[in-house]
Every structure is written in structure tokens, then in C-alpha cells.
Amino acid sequence: MRLHLVRHPQPLVDKSTCYGRSDIAVAPEMLAQSAAQLLPQLRALPHDWPLVSSPLQRCAKLAHSLAQAMHRPAPQLDPRLQEMDFGQWELRPWDDIPWAEVEAWNADLAHYAPGGGETLTEVAGRMWQAFDDLLATSAEGVIVICHAGSIRMLHACAAWRAGQGASASPEAADFREIALNAAAHRTEIPYARPLVLDVSPSPAR
């Protein structure tokens, strides 16, 4: 199974702002530019590969634009692919968030809920379910439009499965380990550029 993971285009928000689950728009010209940049690569993929997207508009609008341009069915919108919910931190400048709260999160990345939103372990749990369903797709690949944090989590899910071997049970996934793996890999995820993730099908399928 091959996943073509695409981060949404750059949204209309200051880079110094904390945002995750907030539904932030993308400038129309940026959306058009991103679609044009992606189409040559995505058009070359088999036509039976489904297009799956986070429902947040910075992803969904790109997914719908791509589906229309490639004459594919409308994208499947999966809320489990949404970015992390930062609760009361959402749309606040990072400099305005009390340092003690940020330090508390750094001290317990797996279980602390920043702003009263989600913990990374909770994010890993829903992302694992989405990941397992992606692997159940009958096609040999899927195009996934989502977020930087979601892409890191999907890579962490694949790494956990690979580490467990062919006998791994999807029900036995260690969400804490997956969460910490994702948190440890903070490489920059580029906007609107495909990242290929090859994974073995779920042994339970």
C-alpha cells in the first residue's frame, strides 16, 4: 500500500499563532497555485486510487479542486485526519500562552492536553483508526490531503506497525508510543507537496 500524503496549502494565519483544529481559510490564489503544482504528479497515479481529506477547509477545498481537475469522485472527508485540538490555545499567539503551560506540555507530551484540548495520545488513537482504514482500501494506494501533525502521526503509525512485524494486531496498537514517535520527528512538512509513505497492509485484513 502506498499513501501519497499532501499537506494543505499555507493558510491565512500568522505563523506566530497557535492553530490546530481551527478551520482557517486559504487565499484563492494560493489554492489555485497549490492545485496546479500538484496536478502533474497526482494525475500520473492510478485512477482507482481514492482521494481522502481532512474536512477542514484548508484541506477539503484543495481536495475538491484536485478531484474535479482529475475527473475523480468527490473526496472522502474523514474527521479523524484533522489537526490536533489545542483547546483554549487555538488562535492565540504563542507568546501569549503562559510559559508554565507550555513547559507542562513539554514535560508530559503523551498525556498533557494543551489548552484543555486533545492529548497527543488521543490524537494517535484516532489517527491509528484512520490509518488502519486507509490500509483496508481495495486500491493499491490512496491520496491523502491533511495536516503536518497528521502526516507525522501517519508516519509514526507505519513505523509502529513495521516494528511489530506481520503478526501485529491493529487492536494492540500502543498509542502512547506512536504519539511520542510522532513528537520526536519534528522535521518540516512542506505545504502542497506529496510525501510518499509505503506501508504493509494490515495483517488483520
N, CA, C and O of each residue as an XYZ file, in Angstrom:
820
protein
N       0.843     -1.196      0.000
C       0.000      0.000      0.000
C       0.879      1.247      0.000
O       1.844      1.345      0.759
N       0.531      2.188     -0.858
C       1.290      3.437     -0.943
C       0.349      4.610     -0.644
O      -0.697      4.760     -1.276
N       0.739      5.427      0.323
C      -0.022      6.621      0.662
C       0.714      7.845      0.130
O       1.891      8.048      0.429
N       0.019      8.657     -0.657
C       0.566      9.942     -1.094
C      -0.013     10.992     -0.158
O      -1.180     11.368     -0.278
N       0.803     11.460      0.767
C       0.360     12.386      1.799
C       0.676     13.812      1.369
O       1.811     14.122      1.005
N      -0.330     14.676      1.412
C      -0.166     16.067      0.983
C      -0.652     16.988      2.093
O      -1.803     16.906      2.521
N       0.233     17.865      2.553
C      -0.178     18.897      3.492
C      -0.937     19.985      2.734
O      -0.617     20.289      1.585
N      -1.921     20.555      3.372
C      -2.716     21.633      2.791
C      -1.839     22.824      2.382
O      -0.684     22.905      2.801
N      -2.370     23.747      1.573
C      -1.629     24.981      1.261
C      -1.496     25.863      2.507
O      -2.188     25.660      3.505
N      -0.613     26.822      2.429
C      -0.409     27.738      3.548
C      -1.692     28.517      3.832
O      -2.226     29.170      2.935
N      -2.193     28.456      5.071
C      -3.454     29.135      5.392
C      -3.256     30.609      5.724
O      -2.134     31.090      5.881
N      -4.370     31.298      5.823
C      -4.362     32.727      6.130
C      -4.277     32.945      7.637
O      -5.261     33.321      8.274
N      -3.110     32.708      8.192
C      -2.890     32.885      9.624
C      -1.427     33.221      9.847
O      -0.553     32.719      9.140
N      -1.164     34.059     10.818
C       0.215     34.422     11.139
C       0.961     33.209     11.674
O       0.410     32.427     12.449
N       2.207     33.052     11.266
C       2.991     31.884     11.668
C       3.269     31.849     13.164
O       3.626     30.801     13.701
N       3.111     32.978     13.840
C       3.346     33.018     15.279
C       2.109     32.618     16.079
O       2.116     32.673     17.309
N       1.048     32.216     15.379
C      -0.215     31.853     16.018
C      -0.303     30.344     16.212
O       0.087     29.572     15.337
N      -0.815     29.937     17.360
C      -1.078     28.522     17.616
C      -2.404     28.157     16.958
O      -3.440     28.738     17.282
N      -2.377     27.219     16.057
C      -3.632     26.756     15.460
C      -3.527     25.272     15.153
O      -2.467     24.764     14.787
N      -4.640     24.600     15.309
C      -4.708     23.186     15.005
C      -6.056     22.899     14.380
O      -6.212     22.938     13.160
N      -7.044     22.607     15.243
C      -8.382     22.257     14.770
C      -9.148     23.445     14.177
O     -10.157     23.242     13.502
N      -8.696     24.666     14.412
C      -9.404     25.838     13.884
C      -9.523     25.746     12.355
O      -8.582     25.351     11.667
N     -10.691     26.117     11.849
C     -10.966     25.977     10.419
C     -10.566     27.253      9.686
O     -11.386     28.147      9.480
N      -9.308     27.325      9.299
C      -8.731     28.527      8.706
C      -8.732     28.415      7.184
O      -8.429     27.360      6.626
N      -9.078     29.517      6.523
C      -9.163     29.532      5.061
C      -7.786     29.652      4.417
O      -6.793     29.969      5.071
N      -7.763     29.388      3.116
C      -6.580     29.588      2.265
C      -6.950     30.620      1.213
O      -8.064     30.595      0.688
N      -6.039     31.520      0.901
C      -6.303     32.517     -0.138
C      -6.590     31.811     -1.467
O      -5.906     30.842     -1.799
N      -7.583     32.271     -2.233
C      -7.929     31.610     -3.501
C      -6.737     31.457     -4.444
O      -6.598     30.424     -5.100
N      -5.882     32.468     -4.517
C      -4.736     32.356     -5.415
C      -3.745     31.294     -4.939
O      -3.109     30.629     -5.757
N      -3.612     31.131     -3.617
C      -2.741     30.089     -3.079
C      -3.329     28.708     -3.342
O      -2.599     27.766     -3.653
N      -4.648     28.589     -3.217
C      -5.310     27.326     -3.503
C      -5.103     26.927     -4.955
O      -4.782     25.774     -5.244
N      -5.285     27.875     -5.872
C      -5.108     27.595     -7.303
C      -3.655     27.229     -7.615
O      -3.393     26.315     -8.396
N      -2.724     27.941     -7.006
C      -1.305     27.664     -7.237
C      -0.936     26.274     -6.724
O      -0.186     25.552     -7.381
N      -1.448     25.900     -5.573
C      -1.138     24.588     -4.993
C      -1.701     23.462     -5.845
O      -1.032     22.456     -6.076
N      -2.942     23.634     -6.313
C      -3.546     22.606     -7.164
C      -2.748     22.439     -8.452
O      -2.498     21.314     -8.886
N      -2.350     23.541     -9.060
C      -1.572     23.476    -10.308
C      -0.229     22.789    -10.080
O       0.254     22.061    -10.947
N       0.368     23.018     -8.925
C       1.656     22.410     -8.597
C       1.531     20.907     -8.398
O       2.440     20.151     -8.741
N       0.397     20.474     -7.840
C       0.220     19.058     -7.508
C      -0.286     18.216     -8.672
O       0.021     17.027     -8.757
N      -1.048     18.814     -9.556
C      -1.737     18.035    -10.582
C      -0.819     17.174    -11.451
O      -1.155     16.013    -11.683
N       0.325     17.672    -11.948
C       1.154     16.814    -12.804
C       1.563     15.511    -12.119
O       1.617     14.465    -12.766
N       1.847     15.563    -10.833
C       2.265     14.351    -10.120
C       1.074     13.447     -9.811
O       1.155     12.229     -9.969
N      -0.021     14.043     -9.372
C      -1.168     13.229     -8.960
C      -1.916     12.629    -10.149
O      -2.500     11.552    -10.036
N      -1.900     13.314    -11.274
C      -2.576     12.768    -12.467
C      -1.916     11.474    -12.933
O      -2.562     10.647    -13.576
N      -0.639     11.294    -12.615
C       0.077     10.100    -13.049
C      -0.281      8.867    -12.218
O       0.075      7.748    -12.589
N      -0.977      9.061    -11.103
C      -1.331      7.938    -10.234
C      -2.546      7.195    -10.783
O      -3.361      7.785    -11.492
N      -2.677      5.908    -10.464
C      -3.830      5.137    -10.961
C      -5.162      5.806    -10.627
O      -5.327      6.381     -9.552
N      -6.104      5.724    -11.558
C      -7.374      6.431    -11.403
C      -8.244      5.840    -10.297
O      -9.145      6.509     -9.793
N      -7.977      4.590     -9.919
C      -8.822      3.984     -8.884
C      -8.367      4.334     -7.464
O      -8.999      3.920     -6.492
N      -7.275      5.093     -7.343
C      -6.844      5.494     -6.009
C      -7.826      6.525     -5.455
O      -8.042      7.559     -6.087
N      -8.420      6.273     -4.302
C      -9.346      7.253     -3.739
C      -8.617      8.487     -3.216
O      -7.415      8.457     -2.955
N      -9.366      9.559     -3.071
C      -8.866     10.803     -2.514
C      -9.567     11.006     -1.178
O     -10.793     11.106     -1.121
N      -8.786     11.065     -0.106
C      -9.321     11.193      1.249
C      -8.762     12.472      1.854
O      -7.592     12.795      1.649
N      -9.593     13.205      2.601
C      -9.165     14.500      3.099
C      -9.696     14.775      4.496
O     -10.754     14.281      4.889
N      -8.934     15.578      5.239
C      -9.463     16.213      6.444
C     -10.613     17.117      6.019
O     -10.558     17.697      4.934
N     -11.657     17.255      6.844
C     -12.773     18.118      6.468
C     -12.508     19.611      6.656
O     -13.303     20.431      6.197
N     -11.404     19.988      7.323
C     -11.112     21.403      7.494
C     -10.867     22.032      6.127
O     -10.233     21.423      5.264
N     -11.365     23.243      5.930
C     -11.421     23.815      4.582
C     -10.057     23.983      3.926
O      -9.969     23.950      2.698
N      -9.006     24.161      4.690
C      -7.691     24.321      4.072
C      -7.239     23.030      3.387
O      -6.359     23.055      2.526
N      -7.841     21.909      3.771
C      -7.589     20.626      3.105
C      -8.704     20.290      2.119
O      -8.440     19.932      0.971
N      -9.951     20.407      2.575
C     -11.089     19.950      1.773
C     -11.228     20.718      0.465
O     -11.567     20.133     -0.563
N     -10.969     22.028      0.493
C     -11.096     22.804     -0.742
C     -10.051     22.383     -1.770
O     -10.337     22.323     -2.966
N      -8.845     22.094     -1.300
C      -7.822     21.592     -2.216
C      -8.220     20.219     -2.749
O      -8.076     19.951     -3.942
N      -8.718     19.351     -1.874
C      -9.109     18.006     -2.291
C     -10.222     18.058     -3.339
O     -10.169     17.334     -4.333
N     -11.224     18.904     -3.123
C     -12.309     19.023     -4.102
C     -11.794     19.578     -5.431
O     -12.219     19.135     -6.498
N     -10.889     20.537     -5.365
C     -10.324     21.103     -6.586
C      -9.552     20.055     -7.373
O      -9.674     19.973     -8.595
N      -8.762     19.260     -6.675
C      -7.982     18.206     -7.331
C      -8.893     17.131     -7.927
O      -8.674     16.678     -9.050
N      -9.908     16.730     -7.173
C     -10.826     15.694     -7.659
C     -11.517     16.146     -8.936
O     -11.654     15.368     -9.880
N     -11.946     17.387     -8.969
C     -12.615     17.910    -10.151
C     -11.660     17.973    -11.337
O     -12.030     17.597    -12.450
N     -10.441     18.443    -11.112
C      -9.478     18.569    -12.203
C      -9.054     17.211    -12.746
O      -8.745     17.087    -13.932
N      -9.035     16.186    -11.886
C      -8.599     14.851    -12.306
C      -9.767     13.951    -12.697
O      -9.574     12.776    -13.011
N     -11.001     14.515    -12.678
C     -12.202     13.757    -13.040
C     -12.339     12.505    -12.182
O     -12.624     11.413    -12.672
N     -12.126     12.706    -10.882
C     -12.274     11.615     -9.920
C     -13.505     11.870     -9.055
O     -14.017     12.989     -9.017
N     -13.983     10.836     -8.361
C     -15.100     11.052     -7.430
C     -14.734     12.079     -6.368
O     -13.556     12.314     -6.097
N     -15.752     12.686     -5.773
C     -15.526     13.662     -4.707
C     -14.713     13.027     -3.591
O     -14.853     11.832     -3.330
N     -13.867     13.804     -2.929
C     -13.033     13.235     -1.858
C     -13.874     12.753     -0.682
O     -14.947     13.285     -0.398
N     -13.356     11.735     -0.011
C     -13.962     11.271      1.242
C     -13.407     12.149      2.368
O     -12.191     12.249      2.528
N     -14.277     12.778      3.140
C     -13.850     13.646      4.232
C     -13.855     12.852      5.539
O     -14.901     12.383      5.987
N     -12.690     12.710      6.135
C     -12.529     11.909      7.350
C     -12.130     12.818      8.506
O     -11.003     13.312      8.526
N     -13.021     13.056      9.472
C     -12.691     13.957     10.595
C     -11.539     13.465     11.454
O     -10.945     14.252     12.190
N     -11.212     12.186     11.378
C     -10.096     11.663     12.165
C      -8.755     12.186     11.670
O      -7.755     12.095     12.382
N      -8.725     12.734     10.460
C      -7.486     13.263      9.885
C      -7.237     14.729     10.261
O      -6.240     15.316      9.840
N      -8.134     15.314     11.048
C      -7.959     16.714     11.430
C      -6.715     16.910     12.293
O      -6.215     15.981     12.928
N      -6.239     18.144     12.293
C      -5.102     18.507     13.125
C      -5.496     18.438     14.596
O      -6.681     18.393     14.925
N      -4.511     18.428     15.467
C      -4.726     18.357     16.905
C      -5.556     19.545     17.391
O      -5.433     20.656     16.877
N      -6.400     19.292     18.386
C      -7.206     20.339     19.010
C      -6.430     20.926     20.186
O      -6.168     20.241     21.175
N      -6.066     22.205     20.065
C      -5.312     22.874     21.116
C      -6.206     23.617     22.123
O      -5.710     24.419     22.914
N      -7.502     23.355     22.095
C      -8.395     23.922     23.095
C      -8.318     25.437     23.173
O      -8.468     26.119     22.160
N      -8.085     25.970     24.373
C      -8.045     27.418     24.585
C      -6.784     28.069     24.015
O      -6.682     29.295     23.979
N      -5.839     27.268     23.576
C      -4.660     27.842     22.909
C      -4.956     28.238     21.468
O      -4.218     29.025     20.874
N      -6.031     27.697     20.907
C      -6.320     27.924     19.491
C      -6.401     29.413     19.162
O      -7.067     30.190     19.847
N      -5.702     29.781     18.094
C      -5.692     31.132     17.526
C      -5.120     32.181     18.475
O      -5.392     33.373     18.331
N      -4.334     31.732     19.439
C      -3.623     32.671     20.307
C      -2.164     32.738     19.867
O      -1.597     31.712     19.492
N      -1.543     33.910     19.900
C      -0.105     33.970     19.625
C       0.650     33.095     20.627
O       0.319     33.069     21.813
N       1.647     32.393     20.150
C       2.416     31.528     21.053
C       3.010     32.325     22.205
O       3.131     31.811     23.318
N       3.376     33.562     21.952
C       3.973     34.388     23.001
C       2.980     34.747     24.094
O       3.384     35.142     25.188
N       1.669     34.615     23.812
C       0.648     34.941     24.805
C       0.256     33.746     25.670
O      -0.474     33.898     26.650
N       0.734     32.571     25.311
C       0.406     31.366     26.081
C       1.370     31.283     27.261
O       2.583     31.347     27.059
N       0.863     31.143     28.490
C       1.753     31.101     29.656
C       2.842     30.051     29.498
O       2.570     28.903     29.148
N       4.081     30.462     29.761
C       5.212     29.549     29.590
C       5.077     28.316     30.472
O       5.532     27.235     30.098
N       4.456     28.465     31.642
C       4.281     27.320     32.540
C       3.418     26.236     31.887
O       3.645     25.046     32.106
N       2.430     26.647     31.087
C       1.584     25.675     30.396
C       2.362     24.958     29.293
O       2.240     23.747     29.108
N       3.161     25.735     28.571
C       3.979     25.123     27.515
C       4.975     24.136     28.128
O       5.182     23.051     27.587
N       5.588     24.506     29.250
C       6.531     23.625     29.931
C       5.845     22.367     30.446
O       6.424     21.281     30.408
N       4.603     22.510     30.932
C       3.858     21.346     31.411
C       3.610     20.361     30.266
O       3.670     19.147     30.458
N       3.333     20.893     29.078
C       3.141     20.026     27.913
C       4.457     19.347     27.534
O       4.482     18.146     27.267
N       5.538     20.106     27.511
C       6.842     19.522     27.179
C       7.244     18.427     28.161
O       7.932     17.475     27.793
N       6.811     18.568     29.412
C       7.182     17.590     30.433
C       6.374     16.300     30.320
O       6.787     15.267     30.848
N       5.230     16.347     29.641
C       4.388     15.150     29.514
C       3.683     15.197     28.169
O       2.468     15.380     28.101
N       4.451     15.031     27.102
C       3.919     15.176     25.754
C       2.789     14.197     25.462
O       1.868     14.525     24.715
N       2.846     13.014     26.034
C       1.861     11.986     25.702
C       0.505     12.249     26.338
O      -0.526     11.931     25.745
N       0.488     12.827     27.542
C      -0.752     12.862     28.314
C      -1.268     14.246     28.663
O      -2.394     14.369     29.145
N      -0.482     15.295     28.437
C      -0.943     16.653     28.749
C      -1.805     17.160     27.599
O      -1.446     17.004     26.431
N      -2.950     17.771     27.932
C      -3.850     18.324     26.915
C      -3.639     19.831     26.828
O      -4.171     20.560     27.665
N      -2.891     20.322     25.858
C      -2.637     21.756     25.769
C      -3.933     22.543     25.584
O      -4.733     22.250     24.696
N      -4.123     23.540     26.432
C      -5.321     24.358     26.344
C      -6.598     23.614     26.683
O      -7.693     24.107     26.408
N      -6.473     22.423     27.281
C      -7.655     21.622     27.574
C      -8.221     20.913     26.356
O      -9.350     20.422     26.392
N      -7.448     20.854     25.278
C      -7.902     20.183     24.060
C      -7.596     18.690     24.085
O      -8.024     17.981     24.996
N      -6.859     18.216     23.091
C      -6.521     16.797     22.992
C      -5.111     16.526     23.508
O      -4.239     17.394     23.455
N      -4.903     15.323     24.003
C      -3.545     14.861     24.261
C      -3.007     14.239     22.972
O      -3.773     13.840     22.096
N      -1.695     14.164     22.872
C      -1.102     13.507     21.699
C      -1.499     12.041     21.629
O      -1.637     11.489     20.537
N      -1.682     11.407     22.774
C      -2.113     10.004     22.782
C      -3.515      9.871     22.208
O      -3.800      8.911     21.492
N      -4.392     10.816     22.511
C      -5.738     10.791     21.937
C      -5.684     11.007     20.427
O      -6.412     10.357     19.676
N      -4.830     11.910     19.990
C      -4.670     12.128     18.552
C      -4.167     10.845     17.881
O      -4.653     10.452     16.821
N      -3.192     10.205     18.517
C      -2.655      8.959     17.961
C      -3.743      7.898     17.842
O      -3.756      7.127     16.883
N      -4.654      7.855     18.808
C      -5.731      6.863     18.769
C      -6.635      7.039     17.571
O      -6.942      6.069     16.878
N      -7.069      8.277     17.315
C      -7.959      8.474     16.161
C      -7.206      8.370     14.846
O      -7.755      7.903     13.849
N      -5.942      8.805     14.838
C      -5.162      8.684     13.620
C      -4.875      7.231     13.280
O      -4.820      6.860     12.108
N      -4.689      6.402     14.315
C      -4.474      4.978     14.063
C      -5.698      4.358     13.401
O      -5.561      3.551     12.482
N      -6.888      4.725     13.858
C      -8.102      4.204     13.246
C      -8.194      4.629     11.783
O      -8.546      3.823     10.922
N      -7.879      5.892     11.503
C      -7.889      6.368     10.119
C      -6.846      5.630      9.283
O      -7.120      5.233      8.151
N      -5.663      5.449      9.838
C      -4.575      4.749      9.161
C      -4.979      3.311      8.823
O      -4.749      2.842      7.709
N      -5.576      2.623      9.784
C      -5.976      1.233      9.566
C      -7.035      1.135      8.466
O      -7.029      0.193      7.673
N      -7.945      2.116      8.422
C      -8.953      2.105      7.370
C      -8.351      2.430      6.006
O      -8.801      1.892      4.994
N      -7.355      3.289      5.961
C      -6.682      3.565      4.699
C      -6.050      2.297      4.137
O      -6.080      2.058      2.929
N      -5.479      1.491      5.023
C      -4.844      0.252      4.569
C      -5.858     -0.776      4.092
O      -5.507     -1.714      3.377
N      -7.121     -0.601      4.489
C      -8.162     -1.539      4.069
C      -8.706     -1.209      2.677
O      -9.524     -1.955      2.139
N      -8.258     -0.102      2.096
C      -8.722      0.290      0.763
C      -8.361     -0.778     -0.259
O      -7.266     -1.340     -0.222
N      -9.280     -1.052     -1.162
C      -9.036     -2.107     -2.156
C      -7.991     -1.708     -3.191
O      -7.345     -2.574     -3.780
N      -7.817     -0.411     -3.420
C      -6.797      0.048     -4.363
C      -5.406     -0.118     -3.760
O      -5.259     -0.370     -2.564
N      -4.391      0.027     -4.604
C      -3.016     -0.131     -4.142
C      -2.450      1.132     -3.510
O      -1.320      1.131     -3.022
N      -3.232      2.212     -3.517
C      -2.768      3.444     -2.911
C      -3.909      4.391     -2.628
O      -5.034      4.180     -3.082
N      -3.614      5.438     -1.873
C      -4.604      6.457     -1.518
C      -3.896      7.819     -1.535
O      -2.744      7.935     -1.116
N      -4.595      8.837     -2.020
C      -4.123     10.216     -1.927
C      -4.781     10.828     -0.695
O      -6.006     10.838     -0.583
N      -3.969     11.337      0.227
C      -4.490     11.858      1.498
C      -4.094     13.320      1.638
O      -2.909     13.653      1.626
N      -5.091     14.193      1.772
C      -4.848     15.621      1.979
C      -5.120     15.914      3.457
O      -6.254     15.781      3.918
N      -4.089     16.309      4.191
C      -4.298     16.530      5.626
C      -3.331     17.593      6.159
O      -3.054     18.576      5.472
N      -2.827     17.404      7.357
C      -2.076     18.425      8.080
C      -0.684     17.912      8.447
O      -0.417     16.712      8.393
N       0.192     18.834      8.819
C       1.552     18.435      9.185
C       1.541     17.449     10.352
O       2.212     16.417     10.301
N       0.779     17.764     11.406
C       0.713     16.857     12.548
C       0.126     15.515     12.183
O       0.567     14.483     12.690
N      -0.868     15.515     11.304
C      -1.486     14.265     10.861
C      -0.497     13.422     10.067
O      -0.445     12.202     10.224
N       0.279     14.072      9.220
C       1.273     13.346      8.424
C       2.323     12.712      9.326
O       2.725     11.570      9.106
N       2.767     13.447     10.339
C       3.735     12.869     11.289
C       3.128     11.662     12.006
O       3.801     10.652     12.211
N       1.867     11.775     12.380
C       1.201     10.666     13.061
C       1.058      9.447     12.148
O       1.235      8.314     12.597
N       0.739      9.669     10.873
C       0.622      8.546      9.947
C       1.973      7.855      9.757
O       2.036      6.629      9.671
N       3.039      8.628      9.693
C       4.374      8.035      9.623
C       4.676      7.241     10.892
O       5.269      6.164     10.827
N       4.271      7.773     12.042
C       4.506      7.067     13.306
C       3.685      5.789     13.376
O       4.156      4.783     13.908
N       2.474      5.810     12.852
C       1.650      4.595     12.799
C       2.331      3.528     11.943
O       2.387      2.358     12.321
N       2.844      3.943     10.791
C       3.534      2.996      9.912
C       4.787      2.453     10.568
O       5.095      1.270     10.428
N       5.515      3.299     11.281
C       6.732      2.851     11.970
C       6.400      1.855     13.068
O       7.115      0.868     13.244
N       5.323      2.099     13.810
C       4.940      1.157     14.869
C       4.578     -0.186     14.268
O       4.991     -1.230     14.774
N       3.801     -0.165     13.183
C       3.410     -1.431     12.543
C       4.635     -2.181     12.034
O       4.739     -3.396     12.208
N       5.554     -1.466     11.410
C       6.757     -2.113     10.890
C       7.576     -2.722     12.016
O       8.162     -3.793     11.854
N       7.619     -2.048     13.148
C       8.384     -2.565     14.276
C       7.781     -3.784     14.915
O       8.485     -4.553     15.569
N       6.480     -3.981     14.740
C       5.801     -5.126     15.356
C       5.835     -6.374     14.479
O       5.632     -7.482     14.976
N       6.089     -6.207     13.189
C       6.140     -7.369     12.307
C       4.766     -7.766     11.810
O       3.766     -7.126     12.134
N       4.724     -8.822     11.023
C       3.494     -9.248     10.348
C       2.421     -9.730     11.310
O       1.245     -9.764     10.950
N       2.799    -10.100     12.513
C       1.819    -10.644     13.454
C       1.136     -9.557     14.276
O       0.315     -9.871     15.139
N       1.453     -8.289     14.029
C       0.892     -7.204     14.827
C      -0.619     -7.139     14.677
O      -1.142     -7.254     13.568
N      -1.310     -6.958     15.773
C      -2.758     -6.807     15.750
C      -3.106     -5.331     15.811
O      -2.582     -4.621     16.669
N      -3.979     -4.842     14.924
C      -4.359     -3.425     14.977
C      -4.945     -3.023     16.329
O      -4.790     -1.881     16.760
N      -5.619     -3.964     16.997
C      -6.234     -3.669     18.283
C      -5.202     -3.491     19.391
O      -5.523     -2.956     20.452
N      -3.967     -3.933     19.160
C      -2.939     -3.871     20.195
C      -2.021     -2.663     20.040
O      -0.984     -2.586     20.699
N      -2.387     -1.734     19.189
C      -1.518     -0.586     18.927
C      -1.246      0.208     20.203
O      -2.149      0.448     21.005
N       0.001      0.606     20.374
C       0.415      1.383     21.545
C       0.342      2.871     21.179
O       1.271      3.421     20.587
N      -0.770      3.508     21.539
C      -0.976      4.892     21.133
C       0.042      5.834     21.771
O       0.439      6.822     21.154
N       0.464      5.543     22.989
C       1.457      6.393     23.636
C       2.780      6.343     22.872
O       3.415      7.374     22.648
N       3.186      5.145     22.479
C       4.439      5.009     21.729
C       4.343      5.705     20.383
O       5.294      6.358     19.953
N       3.200      5.572     19.713
C       3.001      6.229     18.426
C       3.062      7.747     18.592
O       3.685      8.441     17.789
N       2.405      8.261     19.648
C       2.385      9.701     19.908
C       3.791     10.236     20.131
O       4.164     11.264     19.567
N       4.570      9.544     20.951
C       5.922     10.019     21.255
C       6.834      9.914     20.039
O       7.727     10.742     19.856
N       6.613      8.898     19.209
C       7.379      8.778     17.968
C       7.097      9.970     17.064
O       8.017     10.548     16.486
N       5.819     10.338     16.944
C       5.462     11.480     16.105
C       6.067     12.770     16.650
O       6.561     13.602     15.889
N       6.026     12.931     17.976
C       6.556     14.148     18.600
C       8.062     14.259     18.439
O       8.606     15.363     18.407
N       8.739     13.120     18.336
C      10.199     13.122     18.241
C      10.687     13.504     16.846
O      11.850     13.872     16.678
N       9.817     13.421     15.854
C      10.222     13.707     14.480
C       9.554     15.009     14.041
O       8.448     15.006     13.500
N      10.243     16.113     14.283
C       9.686     17.436     14.042
C      10.223     18.070     12.757
O      10.333     19.292     12.659
N      10.555     17.233     11.777
C      11.015     17.776     10.509
C       9.890     18.591      9.855
O       8.710     18.282     10.020
N      10.266     19.612      9.127
C       9.288     20.479      8.476
C       8.553     19.718      7.376
O       9.178     19.052      6.550
N       7.230     19.819      7.370
C       6.409     19.211      6.326
C       6.040     20.321      5.340
O       5.356     21.268      5.727
N       6.469     20.234      4.084
C       6.193     21.326      3.140
C       4.718     21.398      2.772
O       4.017     20.386      2.767
N       4.258     22.598      2.466
C       2.885     22.779      2.004
C       2.731     22.234      0.589
O       3.612     22.396     -0.255
N       1.590     21.582      0.346
C       1.158     21.212     -1.010
C       2.226     20.482     -1.817
O       2.472     20.799     -2.980
N       2.853     19.500     -1.177
C       3.850     18.704     -1.884
C       3.709     17.247     -1.437
O       3.727     16.984     -0.234
N       3.569     16.296     -2.358
C       3.329     14.910     -1.963
C       4.535     14.287     -1.250
O       5.682     14.469     -1.657
N       4.245     13.559     -0.196
C       5.234     12.751      0.512
C       4.751     11.304      0.451
O       3.642     10.997      0.888
N       5.566     10.437     -0.080
C       5.164      9.048     -0.287
C       5.482      8.215      0.943
O       6.600      8.245      1.459
N       4.467      7.459      1.411
C       4.644      6.559      2.553
C       4.227      5.167      2.111
O       3.053      4.927      1.832
N       5.191      4.240      2.045
C       4.902      2.841      1.697
C       4.711      2.052      2.986
O       5.563      2.079      3.875
N       3.584      1.349      3.079
C       3.290      0.558      4.274
C       2.754     -0.798      3.866
O       2.175     -0.962      2.792
N       2.959     -1.773      4.753
C       2.405     -3.097      4.526
C       0.934     -3.104      4.905
O       0.545     -2.400      5.837
N       0.097     -3.882      4.208
C      -1.307     -3.962      4.573
C      -1.477     -4.471      5.993
O      -0.605     -5.154      6.530
N      -2.613     -4.131      6.596
C      -2.898     -4.594      7.943
C      -2.976     -6.116      7.968
O      -3.658     -6.699      7.126
N      -2.291     -6.788      8.918
C      -2.332     -8.238      8.982
C      -3.712     -8.765      9.324
O      -3.998     -9.940      9.094
N      -4.581     -7.908      9.875
C      -5.913     -8.345     10.275
C      -6.914     -8.266      9.120
O      -8.041     -8.744      9.245
N      -6.514     -7.672      8.009
C      -7.462     -7.504      6.905
C      -7.498     -8.757      6.039
O      -8.238     -8.808      5.057
